[in-house]
PDB file of C-alpha atoms in Angstrom:
ATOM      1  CA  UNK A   1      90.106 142.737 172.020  1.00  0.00           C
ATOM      2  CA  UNK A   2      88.183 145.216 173.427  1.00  0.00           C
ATOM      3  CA  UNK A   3      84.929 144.459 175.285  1.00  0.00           C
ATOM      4  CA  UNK A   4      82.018 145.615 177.107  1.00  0.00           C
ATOM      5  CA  UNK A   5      80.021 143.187 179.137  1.00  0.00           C
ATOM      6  CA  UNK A   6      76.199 143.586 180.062  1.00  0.00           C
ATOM      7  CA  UNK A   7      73.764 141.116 181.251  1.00  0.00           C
ATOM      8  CA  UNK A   8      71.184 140.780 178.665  1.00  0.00           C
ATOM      9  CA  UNK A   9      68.613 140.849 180.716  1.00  0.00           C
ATOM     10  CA  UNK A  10      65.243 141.181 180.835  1.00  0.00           C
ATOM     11  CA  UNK A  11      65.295 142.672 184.109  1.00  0.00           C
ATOM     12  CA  UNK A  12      62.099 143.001 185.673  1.00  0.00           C
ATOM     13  CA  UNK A  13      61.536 145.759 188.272  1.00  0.00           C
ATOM     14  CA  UNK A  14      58.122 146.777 189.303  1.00  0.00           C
ATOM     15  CA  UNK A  15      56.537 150.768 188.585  1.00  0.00           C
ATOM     16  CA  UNK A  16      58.355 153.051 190.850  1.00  0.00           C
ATOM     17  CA  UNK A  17      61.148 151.131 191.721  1.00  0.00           C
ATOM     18  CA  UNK A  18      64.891 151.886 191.070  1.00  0.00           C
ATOM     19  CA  UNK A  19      66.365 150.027 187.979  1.00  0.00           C
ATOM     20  CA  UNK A  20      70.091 149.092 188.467  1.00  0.00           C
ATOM     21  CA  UNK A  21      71.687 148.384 185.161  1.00  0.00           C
ATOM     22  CA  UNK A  22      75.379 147.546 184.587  1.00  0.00           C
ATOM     23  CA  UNK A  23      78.636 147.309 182.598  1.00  0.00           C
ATOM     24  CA  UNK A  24      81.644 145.999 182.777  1.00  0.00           C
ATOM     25  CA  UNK A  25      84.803 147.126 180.153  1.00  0.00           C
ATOM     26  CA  UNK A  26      88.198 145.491 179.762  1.00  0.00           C
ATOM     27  CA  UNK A  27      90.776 148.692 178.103  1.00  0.00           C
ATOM     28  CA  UNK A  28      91.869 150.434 180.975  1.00  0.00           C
ATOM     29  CA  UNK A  29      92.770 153.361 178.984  1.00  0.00           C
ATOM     30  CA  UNK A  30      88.981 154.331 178.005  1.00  0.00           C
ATOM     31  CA  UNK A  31      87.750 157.952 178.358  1.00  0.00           C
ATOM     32  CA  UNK A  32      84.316 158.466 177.824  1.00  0.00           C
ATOM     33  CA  UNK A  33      81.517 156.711 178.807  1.00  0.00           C
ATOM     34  CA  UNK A  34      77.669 156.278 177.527  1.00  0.00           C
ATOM     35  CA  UNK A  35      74.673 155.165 178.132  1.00  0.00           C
ATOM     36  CA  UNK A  36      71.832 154.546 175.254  1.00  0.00           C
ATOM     37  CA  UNK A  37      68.136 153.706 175.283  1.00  0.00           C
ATOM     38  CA  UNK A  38      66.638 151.974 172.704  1.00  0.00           C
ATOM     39  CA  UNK A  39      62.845 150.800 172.263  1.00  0.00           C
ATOM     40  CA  UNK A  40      61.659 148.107 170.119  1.00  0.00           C
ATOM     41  CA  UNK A  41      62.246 148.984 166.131  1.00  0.00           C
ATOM     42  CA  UNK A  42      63.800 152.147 166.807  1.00  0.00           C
ATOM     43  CA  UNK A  43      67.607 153.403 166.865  1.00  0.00           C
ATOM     44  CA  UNK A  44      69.275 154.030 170.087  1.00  0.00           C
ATOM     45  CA  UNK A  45      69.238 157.269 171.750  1.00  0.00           C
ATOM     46  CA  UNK A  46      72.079 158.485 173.958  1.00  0.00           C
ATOM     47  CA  UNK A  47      70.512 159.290 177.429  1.00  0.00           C
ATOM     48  CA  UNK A  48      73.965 159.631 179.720  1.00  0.00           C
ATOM     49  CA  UNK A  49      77.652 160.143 179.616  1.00  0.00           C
ATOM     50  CA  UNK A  50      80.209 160.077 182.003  1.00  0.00           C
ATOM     51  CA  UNK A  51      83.698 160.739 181.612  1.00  0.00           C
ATOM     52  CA  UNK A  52      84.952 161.029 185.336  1.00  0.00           C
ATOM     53  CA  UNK A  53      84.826 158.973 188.527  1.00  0.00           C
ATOM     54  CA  UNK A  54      81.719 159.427 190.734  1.00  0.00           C
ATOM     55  CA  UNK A  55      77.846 159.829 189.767  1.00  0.00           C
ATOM     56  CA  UNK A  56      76.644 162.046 187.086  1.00  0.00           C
ATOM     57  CA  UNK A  57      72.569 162.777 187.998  1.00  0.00           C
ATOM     58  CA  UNK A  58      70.144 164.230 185.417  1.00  0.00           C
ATOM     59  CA  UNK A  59      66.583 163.940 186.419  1.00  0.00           C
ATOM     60  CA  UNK A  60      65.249 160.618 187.118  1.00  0.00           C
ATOM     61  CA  UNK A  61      68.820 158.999 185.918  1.00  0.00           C
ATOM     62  CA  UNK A  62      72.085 158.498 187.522  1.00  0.00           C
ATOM     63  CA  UNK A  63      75.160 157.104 185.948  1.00  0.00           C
ATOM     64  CA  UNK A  64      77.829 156.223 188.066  1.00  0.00           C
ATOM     65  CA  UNK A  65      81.508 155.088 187.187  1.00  0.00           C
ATOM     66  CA  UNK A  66      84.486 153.544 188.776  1.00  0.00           C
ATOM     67  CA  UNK A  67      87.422 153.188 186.333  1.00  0.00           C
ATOM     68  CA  UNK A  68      89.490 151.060 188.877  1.00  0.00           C
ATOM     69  CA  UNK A  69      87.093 148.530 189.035  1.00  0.00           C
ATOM     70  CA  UNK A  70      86.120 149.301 185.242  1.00  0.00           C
ATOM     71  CA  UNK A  71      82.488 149.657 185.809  1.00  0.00           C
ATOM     72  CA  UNK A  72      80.207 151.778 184.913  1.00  0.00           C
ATOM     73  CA  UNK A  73      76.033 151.876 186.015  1.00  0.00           C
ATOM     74  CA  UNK A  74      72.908 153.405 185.299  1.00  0.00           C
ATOM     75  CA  UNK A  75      70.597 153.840 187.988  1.00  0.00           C
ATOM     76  CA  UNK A  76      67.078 154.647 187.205  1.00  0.00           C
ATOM     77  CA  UNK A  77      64.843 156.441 189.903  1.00  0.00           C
ATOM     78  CA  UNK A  78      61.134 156.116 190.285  1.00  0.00           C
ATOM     79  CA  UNK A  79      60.910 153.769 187.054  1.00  0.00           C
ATOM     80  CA  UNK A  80      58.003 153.866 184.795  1.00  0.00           C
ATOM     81  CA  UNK A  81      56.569 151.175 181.811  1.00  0.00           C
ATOM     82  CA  UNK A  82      58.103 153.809 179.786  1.00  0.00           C
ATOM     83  CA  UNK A  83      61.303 153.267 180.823  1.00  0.00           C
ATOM     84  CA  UNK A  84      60.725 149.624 179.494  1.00  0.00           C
ATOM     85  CA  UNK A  85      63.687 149.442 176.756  1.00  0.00           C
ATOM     86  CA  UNK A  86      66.672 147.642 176.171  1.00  0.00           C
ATOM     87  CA  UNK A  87      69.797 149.809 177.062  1.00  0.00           C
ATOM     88  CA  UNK A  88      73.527 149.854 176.012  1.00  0.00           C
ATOM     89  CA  UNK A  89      76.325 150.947 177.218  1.00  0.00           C
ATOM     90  CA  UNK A  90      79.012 152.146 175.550  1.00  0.00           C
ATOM     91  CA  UNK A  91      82.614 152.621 176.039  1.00  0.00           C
ATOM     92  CA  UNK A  92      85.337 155.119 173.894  1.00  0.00           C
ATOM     93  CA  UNK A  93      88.833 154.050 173.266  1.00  0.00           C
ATOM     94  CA  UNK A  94      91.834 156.732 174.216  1.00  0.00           C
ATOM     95  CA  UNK A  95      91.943 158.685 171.006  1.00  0.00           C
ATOM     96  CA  UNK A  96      88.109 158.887 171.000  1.00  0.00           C
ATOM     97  CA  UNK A  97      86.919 157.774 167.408  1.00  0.00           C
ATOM     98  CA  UNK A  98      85.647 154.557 168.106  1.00  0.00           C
ATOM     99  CA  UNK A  99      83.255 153.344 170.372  1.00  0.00           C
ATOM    100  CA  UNK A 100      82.249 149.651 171.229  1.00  0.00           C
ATOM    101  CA  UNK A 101      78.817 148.815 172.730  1.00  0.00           C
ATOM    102  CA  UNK A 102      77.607 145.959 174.786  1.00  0.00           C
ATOM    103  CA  UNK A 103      74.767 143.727 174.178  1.00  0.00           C
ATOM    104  CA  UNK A 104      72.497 145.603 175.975  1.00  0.00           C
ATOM    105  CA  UNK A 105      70.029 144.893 179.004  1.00  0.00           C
ATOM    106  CA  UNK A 106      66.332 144.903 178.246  1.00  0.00           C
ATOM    107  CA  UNK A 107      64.653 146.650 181.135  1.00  0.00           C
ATOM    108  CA  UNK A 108      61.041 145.809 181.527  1.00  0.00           C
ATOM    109  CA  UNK A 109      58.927 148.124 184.378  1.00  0.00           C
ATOM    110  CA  UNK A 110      55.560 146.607 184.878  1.00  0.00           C
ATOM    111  CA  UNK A 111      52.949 148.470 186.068  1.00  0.00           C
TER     112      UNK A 111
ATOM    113  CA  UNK B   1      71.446 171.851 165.325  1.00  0.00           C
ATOM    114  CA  UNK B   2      72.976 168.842 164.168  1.00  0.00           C
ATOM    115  CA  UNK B   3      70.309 166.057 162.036  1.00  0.00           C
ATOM    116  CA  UNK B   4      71.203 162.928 160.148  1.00  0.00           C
ATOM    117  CA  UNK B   5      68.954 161.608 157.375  1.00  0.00           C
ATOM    118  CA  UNK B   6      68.693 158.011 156.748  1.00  0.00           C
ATOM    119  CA  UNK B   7      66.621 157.098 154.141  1.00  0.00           C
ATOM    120  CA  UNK B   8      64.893 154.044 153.109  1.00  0.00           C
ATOM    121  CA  UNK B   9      62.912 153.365 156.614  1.00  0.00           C
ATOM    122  CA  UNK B  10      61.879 150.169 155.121  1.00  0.00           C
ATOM    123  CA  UNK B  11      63.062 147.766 152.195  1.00  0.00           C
ATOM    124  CA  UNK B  12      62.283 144.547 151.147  1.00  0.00           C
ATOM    125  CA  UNK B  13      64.286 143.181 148.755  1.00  0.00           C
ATOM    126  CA  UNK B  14      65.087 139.885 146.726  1.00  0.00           C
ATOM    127  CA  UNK B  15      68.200 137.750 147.110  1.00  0.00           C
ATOM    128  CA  UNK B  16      70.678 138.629 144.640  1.00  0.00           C
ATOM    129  CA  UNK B  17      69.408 142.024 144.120  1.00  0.00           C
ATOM    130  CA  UNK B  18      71.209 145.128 144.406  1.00  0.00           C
ATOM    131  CA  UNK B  19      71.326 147.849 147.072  1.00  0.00           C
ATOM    132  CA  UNK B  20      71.953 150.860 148.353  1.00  0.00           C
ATOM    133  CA  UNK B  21      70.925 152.990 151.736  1.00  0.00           C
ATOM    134  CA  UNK B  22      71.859 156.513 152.227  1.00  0.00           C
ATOM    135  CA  UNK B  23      73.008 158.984 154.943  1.00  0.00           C
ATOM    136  CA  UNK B  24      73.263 162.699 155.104  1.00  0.00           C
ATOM    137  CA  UNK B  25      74.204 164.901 158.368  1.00  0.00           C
ATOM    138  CA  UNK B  26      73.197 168.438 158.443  1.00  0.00           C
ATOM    139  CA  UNK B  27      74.800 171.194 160.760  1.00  0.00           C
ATOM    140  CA  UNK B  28      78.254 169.780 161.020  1.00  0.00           C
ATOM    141  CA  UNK B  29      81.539 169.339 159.165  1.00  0.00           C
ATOM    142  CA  UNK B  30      83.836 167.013 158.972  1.00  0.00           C
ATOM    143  CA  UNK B  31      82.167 164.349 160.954  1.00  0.00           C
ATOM    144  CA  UNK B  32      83.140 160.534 162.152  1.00  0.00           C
ATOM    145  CA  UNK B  33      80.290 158.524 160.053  1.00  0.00           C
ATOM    146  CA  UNK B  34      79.410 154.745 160.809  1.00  0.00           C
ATOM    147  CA  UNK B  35      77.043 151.890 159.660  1.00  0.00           C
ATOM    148  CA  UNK B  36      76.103 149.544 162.020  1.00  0.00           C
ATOM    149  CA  UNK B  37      73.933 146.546 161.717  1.00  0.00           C
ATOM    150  CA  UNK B  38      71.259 144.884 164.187  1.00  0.00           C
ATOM    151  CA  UNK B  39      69.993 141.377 163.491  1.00  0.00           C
ATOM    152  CA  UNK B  40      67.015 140.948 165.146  1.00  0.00           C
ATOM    153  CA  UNK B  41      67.203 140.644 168.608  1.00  0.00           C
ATOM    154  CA  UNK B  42      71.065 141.370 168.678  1.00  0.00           C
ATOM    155  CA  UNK B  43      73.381 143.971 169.823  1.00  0.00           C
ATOM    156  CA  UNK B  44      75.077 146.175 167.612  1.00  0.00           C
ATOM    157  CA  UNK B  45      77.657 145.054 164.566  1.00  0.00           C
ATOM    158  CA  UNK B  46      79.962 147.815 163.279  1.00  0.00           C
ATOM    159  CA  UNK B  47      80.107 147.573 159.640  1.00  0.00           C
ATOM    160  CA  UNK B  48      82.108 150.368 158.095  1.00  0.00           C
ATOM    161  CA  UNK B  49      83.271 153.785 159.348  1.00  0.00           C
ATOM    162  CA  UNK B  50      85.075 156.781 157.456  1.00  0.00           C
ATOM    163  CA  UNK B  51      86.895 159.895 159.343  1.00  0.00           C
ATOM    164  CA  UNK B  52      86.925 161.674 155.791  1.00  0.00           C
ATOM    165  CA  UNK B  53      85.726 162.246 153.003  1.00  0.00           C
ATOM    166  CA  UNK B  54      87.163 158.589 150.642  1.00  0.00           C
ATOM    167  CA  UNK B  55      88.220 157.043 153.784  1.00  0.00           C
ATOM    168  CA  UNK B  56      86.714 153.997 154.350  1.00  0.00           C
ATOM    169  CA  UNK B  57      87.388 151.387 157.206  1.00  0.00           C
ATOM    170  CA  UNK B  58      85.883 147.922 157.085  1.00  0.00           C
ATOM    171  CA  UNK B  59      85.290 145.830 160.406  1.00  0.00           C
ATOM    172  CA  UNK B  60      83.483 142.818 158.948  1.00  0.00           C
ATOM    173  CA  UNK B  61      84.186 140.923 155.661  1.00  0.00           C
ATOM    174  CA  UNK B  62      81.190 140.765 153.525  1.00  0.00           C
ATOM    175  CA  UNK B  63      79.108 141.173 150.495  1.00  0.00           C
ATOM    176  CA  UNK B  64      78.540 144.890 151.911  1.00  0.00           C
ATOM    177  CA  UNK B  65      80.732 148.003 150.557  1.00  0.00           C
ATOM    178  CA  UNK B  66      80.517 151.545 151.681  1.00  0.00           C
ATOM    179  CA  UNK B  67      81.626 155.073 150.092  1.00  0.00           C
ATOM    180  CA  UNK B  68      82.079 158.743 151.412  1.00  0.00           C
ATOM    181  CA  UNK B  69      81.751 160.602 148.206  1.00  0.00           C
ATOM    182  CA  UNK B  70      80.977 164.101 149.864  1.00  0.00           C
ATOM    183  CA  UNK B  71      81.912 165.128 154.043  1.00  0.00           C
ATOM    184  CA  UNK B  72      78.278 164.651 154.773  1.00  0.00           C
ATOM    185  CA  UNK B  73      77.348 161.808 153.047  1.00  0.00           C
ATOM    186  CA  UNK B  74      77.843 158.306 153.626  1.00  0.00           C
ATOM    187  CA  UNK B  75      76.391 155.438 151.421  1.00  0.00           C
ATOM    188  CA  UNK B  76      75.690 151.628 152.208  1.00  0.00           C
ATOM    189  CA  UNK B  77      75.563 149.304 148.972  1.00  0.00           C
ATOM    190  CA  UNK B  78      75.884 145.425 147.941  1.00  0.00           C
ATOM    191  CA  UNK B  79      75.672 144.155 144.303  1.00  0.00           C
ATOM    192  CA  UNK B  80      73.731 140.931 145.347  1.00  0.00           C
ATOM    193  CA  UNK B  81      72.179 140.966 148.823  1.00  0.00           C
ATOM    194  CA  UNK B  82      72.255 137.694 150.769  1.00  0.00           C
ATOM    195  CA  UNK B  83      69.409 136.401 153.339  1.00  0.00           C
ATOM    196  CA  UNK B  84      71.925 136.885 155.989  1.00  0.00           C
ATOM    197  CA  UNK B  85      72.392 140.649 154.819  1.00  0.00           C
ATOM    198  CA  UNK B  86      68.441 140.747 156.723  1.00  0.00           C
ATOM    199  CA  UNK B  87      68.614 143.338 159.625  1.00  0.00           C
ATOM    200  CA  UNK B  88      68.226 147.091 160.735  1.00  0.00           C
ATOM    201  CA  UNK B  89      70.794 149.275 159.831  1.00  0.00           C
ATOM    202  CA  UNK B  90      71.929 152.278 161.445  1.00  0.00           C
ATOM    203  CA  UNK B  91      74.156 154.966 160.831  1.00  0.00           C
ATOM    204  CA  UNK B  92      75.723 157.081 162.600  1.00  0.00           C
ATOM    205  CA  UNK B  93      77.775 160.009 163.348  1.00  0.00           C
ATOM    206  CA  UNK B  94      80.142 161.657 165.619  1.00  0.00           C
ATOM    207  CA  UNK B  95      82.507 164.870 166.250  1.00  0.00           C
ATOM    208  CA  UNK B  96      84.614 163.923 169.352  1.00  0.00           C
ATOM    209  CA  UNK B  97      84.707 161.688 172.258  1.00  0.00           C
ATOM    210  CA  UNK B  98      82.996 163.776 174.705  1.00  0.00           C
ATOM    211  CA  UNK B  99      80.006 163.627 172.924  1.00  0.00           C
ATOM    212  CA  UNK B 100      79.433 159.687 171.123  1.00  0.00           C
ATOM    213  CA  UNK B 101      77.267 158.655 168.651  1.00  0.00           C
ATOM    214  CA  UNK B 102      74.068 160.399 167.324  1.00  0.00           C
ATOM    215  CA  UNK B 103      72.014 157.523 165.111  1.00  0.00           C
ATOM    216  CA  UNK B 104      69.945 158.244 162.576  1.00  0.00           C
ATOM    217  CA  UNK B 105      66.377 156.533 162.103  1.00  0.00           C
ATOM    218  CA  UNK B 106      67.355 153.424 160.602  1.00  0.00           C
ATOM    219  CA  UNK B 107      66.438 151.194 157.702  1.00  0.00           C
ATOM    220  CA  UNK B 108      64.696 147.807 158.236  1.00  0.00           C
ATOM    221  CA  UNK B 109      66.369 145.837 155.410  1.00  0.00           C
ATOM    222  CA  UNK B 110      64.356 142.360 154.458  1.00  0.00           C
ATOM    223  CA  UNK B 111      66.126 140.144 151.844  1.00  0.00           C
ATOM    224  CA  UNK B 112      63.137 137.529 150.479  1.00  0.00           C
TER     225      UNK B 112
END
């Protein structure tokens, strides 16, 4: 079965820090990589992909993957209360119709 | 661009009754559509998903069915709705692997 593991959090960083969130997958043979953001009562939107090893930057977010380890992170720069969601990662399988999420890992940025 | 229409945002209904949630997509064709469900405080639970038009694939046994009766359309329904059938309910769609899942809005579904 394939699975993508996140700690569930919260995790508590402080306005302005750097927010490390991570995810683990178990099919070796996954290909595309996301990250989503989703606040209280609304649906998640997709904020990052990845689909090769190394970091992928795009403004105050950096996802970073290592498919030999089968991890994949989301770094957040300069974080802001705004930032406070719960995120998910998610994770393709080879032929690319399916994808399965994690749990998710609420984020909260206190001011 | 691309949209997807998901329509009630909010529904309260009574045990036993019927239902049925709807989702459109605009701007593309032949997409990968998907219901999900989120229990409150949970992660996500795929439900259904259909890669064309009368093609319907079922994760989770349930009370729930689904249909595709057009390429853009995707429908949600139960005869008689359970307390556990409670939750937020998301579809979604998607063309390809390099680009994942766009959700629509969401319906927050309360069975009384």
């Amino acid at each position: 079965q394939k699975e993508v593991e996140q700690n569930s959090g919260p995790l508590s960083v402080p306005e302005g820090a750097i927010a490390s969130l991570n995810c683990t997958y178990s099919d070796r043979v996954s290909q595309s990589f996301f990250w989503y953001r989703q606040y209280s009562g609304k649906s998640p939107e997709l904020i990052m992909s990845i689909y090769s090893n190394g970091d992928k930057e795009d403004g105050r977010f950096t996802a970073q993957l290592n498919k030999a380890s089968q991890y994949v992170s989301l770094l957040i720069r300069d974080s802001q209360p705004s930032d406070s969601a719960t995120y998910l990662c998610a994770v393709t399988d080879n032929a690319g119709n399916m994808l399965t999420f994690g749990g998710g890992t609420r984020l909260m940025v206190k001011p | 661009s691309q949209t997807i229409h998901q329509w009630p945002a909010t529904l309260v209904q009574p045990v036993g009754s019927p239902l049925s949630l709807e989702c459109t997509v605009e701007g593309t064709s032949n997409p990968n559509l998907y219901w999900y469900r989120q229990a409150a405080g949970r992660g996500l639970q795929l439900l259904f998903y259909s890669v064309g038009i009368g093609q319907i694939s079922s994760e989770v046994p349930q009370n729930l069915s689904a249909s595709r009766p057009q390429d853009r359309q995707f429908i949600l329904s139960s005869k008689k709705l359970l307390l556990s059938d409670s939750g937020f309910y998301l579809c979604a769609w998607s063309v390809g692997r390099a680009y994942g899942y766009t959700f629509g809005s969401g319906t927050r579904l309360t069975v009384v």
